[in-house]
XYZ file of C-alpha atoms in Angstrom:
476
model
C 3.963 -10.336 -13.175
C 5.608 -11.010 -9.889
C 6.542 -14.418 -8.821
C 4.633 -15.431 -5.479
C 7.785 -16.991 -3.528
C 5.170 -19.656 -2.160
C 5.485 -21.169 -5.832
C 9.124 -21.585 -6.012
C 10.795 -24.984 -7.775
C 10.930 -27.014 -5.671
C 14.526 -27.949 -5.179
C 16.447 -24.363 -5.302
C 19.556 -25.238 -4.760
C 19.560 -27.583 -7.910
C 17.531 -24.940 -9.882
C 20.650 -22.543 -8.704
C 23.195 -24.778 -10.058
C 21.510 -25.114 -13.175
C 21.076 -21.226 -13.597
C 24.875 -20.754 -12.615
C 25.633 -23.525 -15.564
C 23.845 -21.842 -18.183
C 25.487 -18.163 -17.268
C 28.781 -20.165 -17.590
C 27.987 -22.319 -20.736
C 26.694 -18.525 -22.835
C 30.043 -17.349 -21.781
C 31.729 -19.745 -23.497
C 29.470 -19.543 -26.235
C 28.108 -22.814 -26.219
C 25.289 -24.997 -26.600
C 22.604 -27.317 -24.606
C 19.427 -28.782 -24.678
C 17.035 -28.274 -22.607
C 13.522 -28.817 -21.591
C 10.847 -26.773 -21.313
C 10.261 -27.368 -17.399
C 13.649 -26.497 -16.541
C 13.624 -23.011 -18.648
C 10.720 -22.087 -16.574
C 12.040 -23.291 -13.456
C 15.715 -21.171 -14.325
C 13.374 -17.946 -14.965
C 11.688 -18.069 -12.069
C 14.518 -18.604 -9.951
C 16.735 -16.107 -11.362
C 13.523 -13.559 -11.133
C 12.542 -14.326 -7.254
C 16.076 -14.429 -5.851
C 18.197 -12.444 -7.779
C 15.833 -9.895 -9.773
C 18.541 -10.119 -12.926
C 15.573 -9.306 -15.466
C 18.311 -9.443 -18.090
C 19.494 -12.800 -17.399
C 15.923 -14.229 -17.149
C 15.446 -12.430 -20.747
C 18.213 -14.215 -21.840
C 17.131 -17.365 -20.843
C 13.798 -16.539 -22.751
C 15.524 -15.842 -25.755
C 17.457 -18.662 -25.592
C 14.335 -20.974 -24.631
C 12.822 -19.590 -27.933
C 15.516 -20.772 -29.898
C 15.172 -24.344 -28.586
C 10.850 -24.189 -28.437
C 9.928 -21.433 -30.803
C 6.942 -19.419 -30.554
C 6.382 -21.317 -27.212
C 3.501 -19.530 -24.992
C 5.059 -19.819 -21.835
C 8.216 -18.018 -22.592
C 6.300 -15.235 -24.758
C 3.912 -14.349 -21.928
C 7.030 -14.155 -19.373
C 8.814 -12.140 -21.353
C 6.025 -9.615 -22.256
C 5.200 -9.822 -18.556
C 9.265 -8.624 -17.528
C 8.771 -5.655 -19.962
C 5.225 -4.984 -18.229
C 6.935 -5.031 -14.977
C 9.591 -2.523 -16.183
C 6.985 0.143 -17.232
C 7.575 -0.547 -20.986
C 3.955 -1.314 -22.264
C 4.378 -0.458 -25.325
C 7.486 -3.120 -25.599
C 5.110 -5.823 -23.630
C 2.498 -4.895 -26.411
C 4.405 -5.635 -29.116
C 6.268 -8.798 -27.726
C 2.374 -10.378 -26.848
C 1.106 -9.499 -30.308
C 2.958 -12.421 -31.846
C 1.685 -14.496 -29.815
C -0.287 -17.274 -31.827
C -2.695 -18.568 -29.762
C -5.289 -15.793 -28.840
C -7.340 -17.581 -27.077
C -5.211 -19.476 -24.722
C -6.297 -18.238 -21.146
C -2.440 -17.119 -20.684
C -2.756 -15.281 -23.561
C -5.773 -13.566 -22.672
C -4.722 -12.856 -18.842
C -1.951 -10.815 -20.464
C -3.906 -9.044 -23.058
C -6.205 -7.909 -20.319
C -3.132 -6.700 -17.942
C -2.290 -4.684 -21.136
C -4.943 -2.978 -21.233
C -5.465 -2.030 -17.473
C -2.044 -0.558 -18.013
C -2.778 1.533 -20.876
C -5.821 2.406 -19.277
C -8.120 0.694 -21.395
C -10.327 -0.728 -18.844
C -13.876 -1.552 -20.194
C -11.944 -3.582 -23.028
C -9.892 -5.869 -19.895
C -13.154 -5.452 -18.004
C -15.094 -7.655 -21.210
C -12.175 -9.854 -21.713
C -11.808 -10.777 -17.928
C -15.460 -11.338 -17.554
C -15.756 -13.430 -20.566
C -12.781 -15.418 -18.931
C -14.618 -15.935 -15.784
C -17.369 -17.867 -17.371
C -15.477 -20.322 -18.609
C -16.008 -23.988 -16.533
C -12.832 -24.680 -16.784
C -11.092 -22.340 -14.323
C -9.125 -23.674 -11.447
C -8.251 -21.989 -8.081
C -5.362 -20.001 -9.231
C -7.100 -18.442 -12.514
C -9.447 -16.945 -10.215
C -6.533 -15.409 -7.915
C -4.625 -14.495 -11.159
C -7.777 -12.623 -12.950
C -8.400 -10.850 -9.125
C -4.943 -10.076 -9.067
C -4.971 -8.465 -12.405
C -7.526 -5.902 -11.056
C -5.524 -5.611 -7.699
C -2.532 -4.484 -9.472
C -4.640 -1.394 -11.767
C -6.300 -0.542 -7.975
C -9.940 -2.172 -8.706
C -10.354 -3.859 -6.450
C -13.829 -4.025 -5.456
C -13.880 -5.934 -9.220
C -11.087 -8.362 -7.853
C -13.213 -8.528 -5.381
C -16.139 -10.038 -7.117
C -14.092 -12.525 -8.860
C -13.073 -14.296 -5.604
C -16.300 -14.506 -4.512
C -17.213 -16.220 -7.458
C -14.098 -18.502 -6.643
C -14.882 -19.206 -3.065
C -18.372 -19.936 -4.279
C -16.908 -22.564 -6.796
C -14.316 -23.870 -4.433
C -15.755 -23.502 -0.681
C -12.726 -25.589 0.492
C -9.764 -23.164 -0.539
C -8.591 -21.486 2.187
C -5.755 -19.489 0.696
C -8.363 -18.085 -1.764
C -10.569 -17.104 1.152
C -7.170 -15.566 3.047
C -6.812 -13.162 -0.260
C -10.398 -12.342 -0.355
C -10.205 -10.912 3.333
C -7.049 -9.199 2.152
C -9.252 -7.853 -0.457
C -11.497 -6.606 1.815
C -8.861 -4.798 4.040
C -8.079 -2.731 1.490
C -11.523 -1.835 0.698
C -12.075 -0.779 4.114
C -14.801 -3.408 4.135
C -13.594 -5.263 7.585
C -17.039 -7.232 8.442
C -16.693 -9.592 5.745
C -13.321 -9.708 6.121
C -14.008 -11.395 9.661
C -16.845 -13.394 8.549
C -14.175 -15.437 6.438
C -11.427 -15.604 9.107
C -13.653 -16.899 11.674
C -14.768 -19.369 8.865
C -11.284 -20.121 8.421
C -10.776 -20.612 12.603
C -13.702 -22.661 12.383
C -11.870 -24.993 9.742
C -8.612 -24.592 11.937
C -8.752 -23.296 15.341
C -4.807 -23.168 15.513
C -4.258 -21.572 12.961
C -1.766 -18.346 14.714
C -1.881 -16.699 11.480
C -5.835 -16.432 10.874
C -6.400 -15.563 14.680
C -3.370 -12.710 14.186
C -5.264 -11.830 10.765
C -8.435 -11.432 12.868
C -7.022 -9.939 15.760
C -6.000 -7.100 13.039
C -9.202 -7.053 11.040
C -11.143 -6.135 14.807
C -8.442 -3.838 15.708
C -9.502 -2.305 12.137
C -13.133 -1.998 12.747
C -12.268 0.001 16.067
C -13.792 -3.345 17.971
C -10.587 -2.491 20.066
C -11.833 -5.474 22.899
C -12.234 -7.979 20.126
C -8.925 -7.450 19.102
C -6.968 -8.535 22.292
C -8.562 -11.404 22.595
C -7.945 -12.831 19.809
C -4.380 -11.465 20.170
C -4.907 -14.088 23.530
C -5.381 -16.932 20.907
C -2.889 -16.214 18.765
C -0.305 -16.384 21.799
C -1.961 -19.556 23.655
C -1.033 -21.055 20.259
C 2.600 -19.496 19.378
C 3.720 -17.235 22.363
C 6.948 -16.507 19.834
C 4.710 -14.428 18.039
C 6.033 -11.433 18.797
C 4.733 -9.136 16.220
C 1.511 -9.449 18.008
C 2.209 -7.374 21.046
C 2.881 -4.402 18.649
C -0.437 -5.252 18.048
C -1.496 -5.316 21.634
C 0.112 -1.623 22.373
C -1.970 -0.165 19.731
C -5.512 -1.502 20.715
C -4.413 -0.670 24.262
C -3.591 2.988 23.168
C -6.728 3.309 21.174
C -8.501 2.128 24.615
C -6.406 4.724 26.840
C -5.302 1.875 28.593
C -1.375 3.313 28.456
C -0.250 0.995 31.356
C -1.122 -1.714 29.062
C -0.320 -0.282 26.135
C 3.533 0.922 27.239
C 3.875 -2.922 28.602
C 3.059 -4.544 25.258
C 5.524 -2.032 23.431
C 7.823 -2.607 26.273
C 7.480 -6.365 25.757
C 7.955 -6.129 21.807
C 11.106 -4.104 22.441
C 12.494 -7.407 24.146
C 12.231 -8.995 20.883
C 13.259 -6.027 18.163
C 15.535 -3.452 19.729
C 16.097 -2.427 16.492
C 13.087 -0.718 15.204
C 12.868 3.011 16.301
C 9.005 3.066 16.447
C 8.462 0.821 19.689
C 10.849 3.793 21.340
C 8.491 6.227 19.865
C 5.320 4.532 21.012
C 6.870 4.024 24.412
C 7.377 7.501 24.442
C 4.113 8.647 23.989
C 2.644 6.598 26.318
C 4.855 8.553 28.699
C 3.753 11.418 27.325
C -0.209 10.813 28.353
C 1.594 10.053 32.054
C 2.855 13.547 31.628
C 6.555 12.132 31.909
C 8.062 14.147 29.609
C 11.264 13.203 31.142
C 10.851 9.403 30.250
C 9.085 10.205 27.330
C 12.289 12.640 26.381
C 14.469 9.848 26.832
C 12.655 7.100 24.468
C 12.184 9.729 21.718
C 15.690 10.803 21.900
C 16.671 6.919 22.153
C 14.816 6.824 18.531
C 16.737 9.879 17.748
C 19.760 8.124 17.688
C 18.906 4.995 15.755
C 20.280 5.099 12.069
C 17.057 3.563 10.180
C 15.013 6.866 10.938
C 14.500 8.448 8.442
C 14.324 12.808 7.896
C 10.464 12.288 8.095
C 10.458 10.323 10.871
C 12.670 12.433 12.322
C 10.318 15.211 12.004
C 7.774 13.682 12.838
C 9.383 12.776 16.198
C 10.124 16.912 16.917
C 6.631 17.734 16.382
C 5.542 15.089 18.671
C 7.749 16.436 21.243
C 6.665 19.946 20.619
C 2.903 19.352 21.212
C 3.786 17.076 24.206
C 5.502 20.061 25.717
C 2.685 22.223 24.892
C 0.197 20.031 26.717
C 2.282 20.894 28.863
C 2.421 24.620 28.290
C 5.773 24.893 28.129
C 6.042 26.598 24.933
C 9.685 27.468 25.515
C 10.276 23.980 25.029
C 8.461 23.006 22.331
C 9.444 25.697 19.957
C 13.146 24.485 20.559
C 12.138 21.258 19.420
C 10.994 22.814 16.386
C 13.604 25.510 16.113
C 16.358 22.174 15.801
C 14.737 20.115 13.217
C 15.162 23.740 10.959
C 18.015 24.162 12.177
C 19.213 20.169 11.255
C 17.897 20.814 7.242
C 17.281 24.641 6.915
C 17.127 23.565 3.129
C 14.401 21.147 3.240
C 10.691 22.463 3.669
C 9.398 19.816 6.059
C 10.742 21.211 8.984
C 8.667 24.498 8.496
C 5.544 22.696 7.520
C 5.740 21.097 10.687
C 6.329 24.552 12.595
C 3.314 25.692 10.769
C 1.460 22.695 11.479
C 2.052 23.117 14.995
C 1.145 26.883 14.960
C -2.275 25.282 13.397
C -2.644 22.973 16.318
C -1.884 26.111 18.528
C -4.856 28.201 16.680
C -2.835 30.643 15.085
C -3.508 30.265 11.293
C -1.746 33.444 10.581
C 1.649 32.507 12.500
C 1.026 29.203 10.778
C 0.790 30.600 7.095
C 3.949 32.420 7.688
C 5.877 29.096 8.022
C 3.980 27.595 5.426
C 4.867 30.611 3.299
C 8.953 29.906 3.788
C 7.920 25.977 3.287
C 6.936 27.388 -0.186
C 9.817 29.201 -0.584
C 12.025 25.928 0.711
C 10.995 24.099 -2.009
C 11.051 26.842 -4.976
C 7.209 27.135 -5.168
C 6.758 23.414 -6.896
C 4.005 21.556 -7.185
C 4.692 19.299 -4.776
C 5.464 21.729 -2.055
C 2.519 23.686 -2.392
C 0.329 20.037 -2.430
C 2.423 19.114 1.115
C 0.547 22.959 2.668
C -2.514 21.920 0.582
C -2.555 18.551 2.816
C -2.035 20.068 6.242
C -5.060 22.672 5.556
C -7.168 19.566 4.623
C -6.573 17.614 7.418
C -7.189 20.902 9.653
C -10.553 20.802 7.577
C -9.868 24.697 6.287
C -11.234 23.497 3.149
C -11.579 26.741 1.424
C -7.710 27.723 1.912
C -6.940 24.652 0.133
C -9.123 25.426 -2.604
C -6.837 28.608 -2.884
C -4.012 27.076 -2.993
C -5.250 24.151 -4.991
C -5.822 27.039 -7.783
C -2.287 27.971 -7.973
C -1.081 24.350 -8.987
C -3.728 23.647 -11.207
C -2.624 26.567 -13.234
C 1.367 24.895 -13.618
C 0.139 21.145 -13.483
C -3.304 20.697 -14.153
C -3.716 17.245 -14.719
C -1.914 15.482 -11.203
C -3.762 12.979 -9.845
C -3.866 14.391 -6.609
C -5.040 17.822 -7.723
C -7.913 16.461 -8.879
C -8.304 14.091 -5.830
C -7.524 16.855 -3.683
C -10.637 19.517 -5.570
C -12.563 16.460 -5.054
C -12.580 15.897 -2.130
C -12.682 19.534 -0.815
C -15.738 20.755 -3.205
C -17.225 16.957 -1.555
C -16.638 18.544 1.754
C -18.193 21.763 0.801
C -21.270 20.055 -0.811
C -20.182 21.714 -4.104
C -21.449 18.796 -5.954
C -21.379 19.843 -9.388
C -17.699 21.220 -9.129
C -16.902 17.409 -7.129
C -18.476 15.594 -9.857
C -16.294 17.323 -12.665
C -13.004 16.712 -10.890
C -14.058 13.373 -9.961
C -15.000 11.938 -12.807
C -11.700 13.949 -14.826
C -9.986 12.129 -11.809
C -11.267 8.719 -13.036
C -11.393 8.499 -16.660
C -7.602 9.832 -16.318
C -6.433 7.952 -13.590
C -8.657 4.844 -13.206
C -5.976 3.763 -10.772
C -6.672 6.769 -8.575
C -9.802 5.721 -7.076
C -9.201 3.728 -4.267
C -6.221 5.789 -3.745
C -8.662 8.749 -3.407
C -11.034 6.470 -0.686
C -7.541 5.770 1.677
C -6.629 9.011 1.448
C -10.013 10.459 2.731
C -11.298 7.215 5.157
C -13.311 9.505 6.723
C -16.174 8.898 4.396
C -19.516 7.086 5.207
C -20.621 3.972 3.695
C -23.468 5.856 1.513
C -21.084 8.205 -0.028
C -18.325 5.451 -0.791
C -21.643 3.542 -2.081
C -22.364 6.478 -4.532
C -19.037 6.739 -5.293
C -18.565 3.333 -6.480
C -21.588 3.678 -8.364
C -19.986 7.058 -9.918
C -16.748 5.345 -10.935
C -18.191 2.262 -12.917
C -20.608 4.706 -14.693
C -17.552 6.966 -15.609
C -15.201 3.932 -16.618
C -18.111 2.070 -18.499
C -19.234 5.275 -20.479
C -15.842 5.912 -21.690
């Protein structure tokens, strides 16, 4: 469980004292009453600002002393060891729990067993939840949030629907259901409920920025700016919107607009190293590759960027020259991110990625091959070659290669995504539909992990897919 910080005591400061006096009072080993509000309140401040899981525990274990066998401080503390990874601990701390059928009781049970993988069993128990008539706004988000967390969401879904339904005139519950819906990929309900929202509140900046993001989204690029217009009629210190901006502008070709909103965001955060690299490309589709040098290089510099990034940025550079054709200069891009980490194997995939881009597999595969060697032939390097083949679409040289690791680690998630999705590609149904469904019944979690990964797919194959999955899970 993870406490929502919009739920926090309501006087923190006094809640802080109050933790601060019990830490001092247990080091002097003594004693004090107290009530069961202000236990809960000390746990939940000590687990939203600090994170000391073994302080909150001992304020459990303390609270149990004072209120034994109390629900409340059983379910938190199974929850901390659920949080922690230790099921089997959070298991054994919620089977002495009492009262079964308390609906706290029963919203742990079922997060149990979505993390032991034990689905149809949380499935029955949330359902049989939801039928009760005596639910309130927040057992809805709690049971959708319990399918959230084990990556159902198209269940969580469902459930918030049936709260909206019950409670038309919650709008945070409508705000998580088009969250819901983001992450499904399913933006056009997702907008129907915002502009229900803007309808209830037409200033709202946050449901017109929400919207603005759900267009940009659904590729309705125009859409998008204007209600990025609303959002700064309303709050023009909303600055995070002409990040925004610069991307539906770039997706348009419009780079004049698009390197003016990135331009304009850079007033506000000089700090963040991808405005500079988004500036930069804009430059680059002016063919300015000496402004475009200079932002890239001005990224280059900045602390926060990560190796990736960092990688990511010499590639970018190297296929910018290349539009170019000045090859010269592009394989010295390349040449210095080896030559920064010769150790590390993402500089070569990216020279062999490159080599791809140029339509030379075979140079290519010869980069690839020291990427291998870079990383000692692991799993993990030979998945990062799998990936670039993939998204090059050479389907059947991942399959190859795809082989190889199956034989060391045959049960990875993404293995099995990764056959999946290529024998999909290939129309090899009946070799998709075994690694799919071994994919599932292992790895319920996996499945929406497998639809981001691969957004590429039409609405009547994530349809069948869907219908796949619950089949699987249900049968099992």
């Amino acid at each position: 469980m993870k406490f929502d910080p919009m739920y926090l005591p309501e006087n923190n400061s006094q809640v802080k004292e109050v933790v601060e006096a019990f830490r001092t009072m247990r080091e002097r080993g003594e004693s004090k009453w107290y009530e069961m509000e202000e236990l809960l309140d000390m746990i939940e401040q000590t687990l939203t600002f600090s994170g000391d899981e073994e302080l909150a525990l001992e304020i459990i274990e303390y609270g149990l002393l004072l209120h034994p066998d109390n629900l409340d401080l059983v379910v938190t503390k199974s929850r901390i060891f659920l949080d922690r990874g230790e099921v089997e601990g959070a298991e054994a701390i919620a089977s002495t729990i009492g009262e079964r059928t308390h609906l706290q009781a029963r919203l742990l049970f079922a997060e149990i067993y979505m993390s032991t993988r034990r689905v149809k069993e949380a499935r029955s128990m949330l359902d049989a939840i939801l039928e009760r008539d005596t639910l309130d706004e927040e057992d809805y988000m709690d049971v959708a949030n319990i399918y959230y967390n084990a990556d159902l969401i198209d269940w969580g879904i469902e459930c918030l629907q049936k709260g909206v339904e019950r409670f038309p005139a919650n709008s945070e519950m409508k705000r998580e259901l088009a969250s819901f819906y983001v992450e499904t990929d399913n933006y056009e309900e997702g907008v129907k409920l915002l502009n229900e929202l803007l309808d209830e509140d037409p200033y709202s900046a946050e449901d017109w920025h929400e919207l603005a993001n759900h267009y940009y989204l659904t590729g309705n690029y125009e859409k998008a700016l204007e209600a990025c217009e609303f959002v700064l009629a309303i709050d023009p210190e909303l600055y995070t919107v002409y990040f925004l901006i610069g991307h539906a502008y770039l997706k348009l070709e419009n780079f004049e607009k698009a390197l003016e909103a990135y331009l304009k965001f850079a007033e506000y955060r000089s700090d963040i190293f991808i405005v500079y690299v988004f500036i930069g490309f804009c430059y680059l589709n002016f063919e300015d590759m000496e402004s475009a040098e200079l932002y890239f290089e001005q990224a280059l510099s900045m602390e926060e960027l990560r190796d990736e990034a960092r990688w990511e940025l010499y590639f970018n550079l190297a296929l910018g020259y290349s539009m170019l054709e000045n090859t010269p200069k592009a394989l010295e891009y390349l040449n210095w991110s080896i030559k920064d980490t010769p150790d590390r194997i993402e500089p070569y995939l990216y020279k062999g990625k490159f080599y791809m881009e140029m339509g030379d597999p075979a140079k290519a595969y010869e980069f690839f091959f020291q990427a291998l060697k870079a990383g000692d032939f692991s799993s993990e390097a030979y998945l990062k070659v799998i990936e670039i083949y993939m998204e090059s679409s050479e389907y059947r040289q991942a399959l190859v290669l795809l082989k190889l690791v199956e034989e060391k680690d045959p049960h990875l998630s993404r293995v099995l995504m990764y056959f999946a999705y290529s024998y999909l590609q290939l129309k090899q149904h009946t070799e998709f539909y075994n690694y799919f469904a071994e994919m599932v019944s292992r790895y319920p979690e996996s499945f929406h992990q497998f639809l981001k990964l691969f957004p590429d797919l039409d609405s009547t194959t994530r349809n069948m897919l869907y219908e796949v999955r619950n089949k699987i899970l249900y049968d099992n």
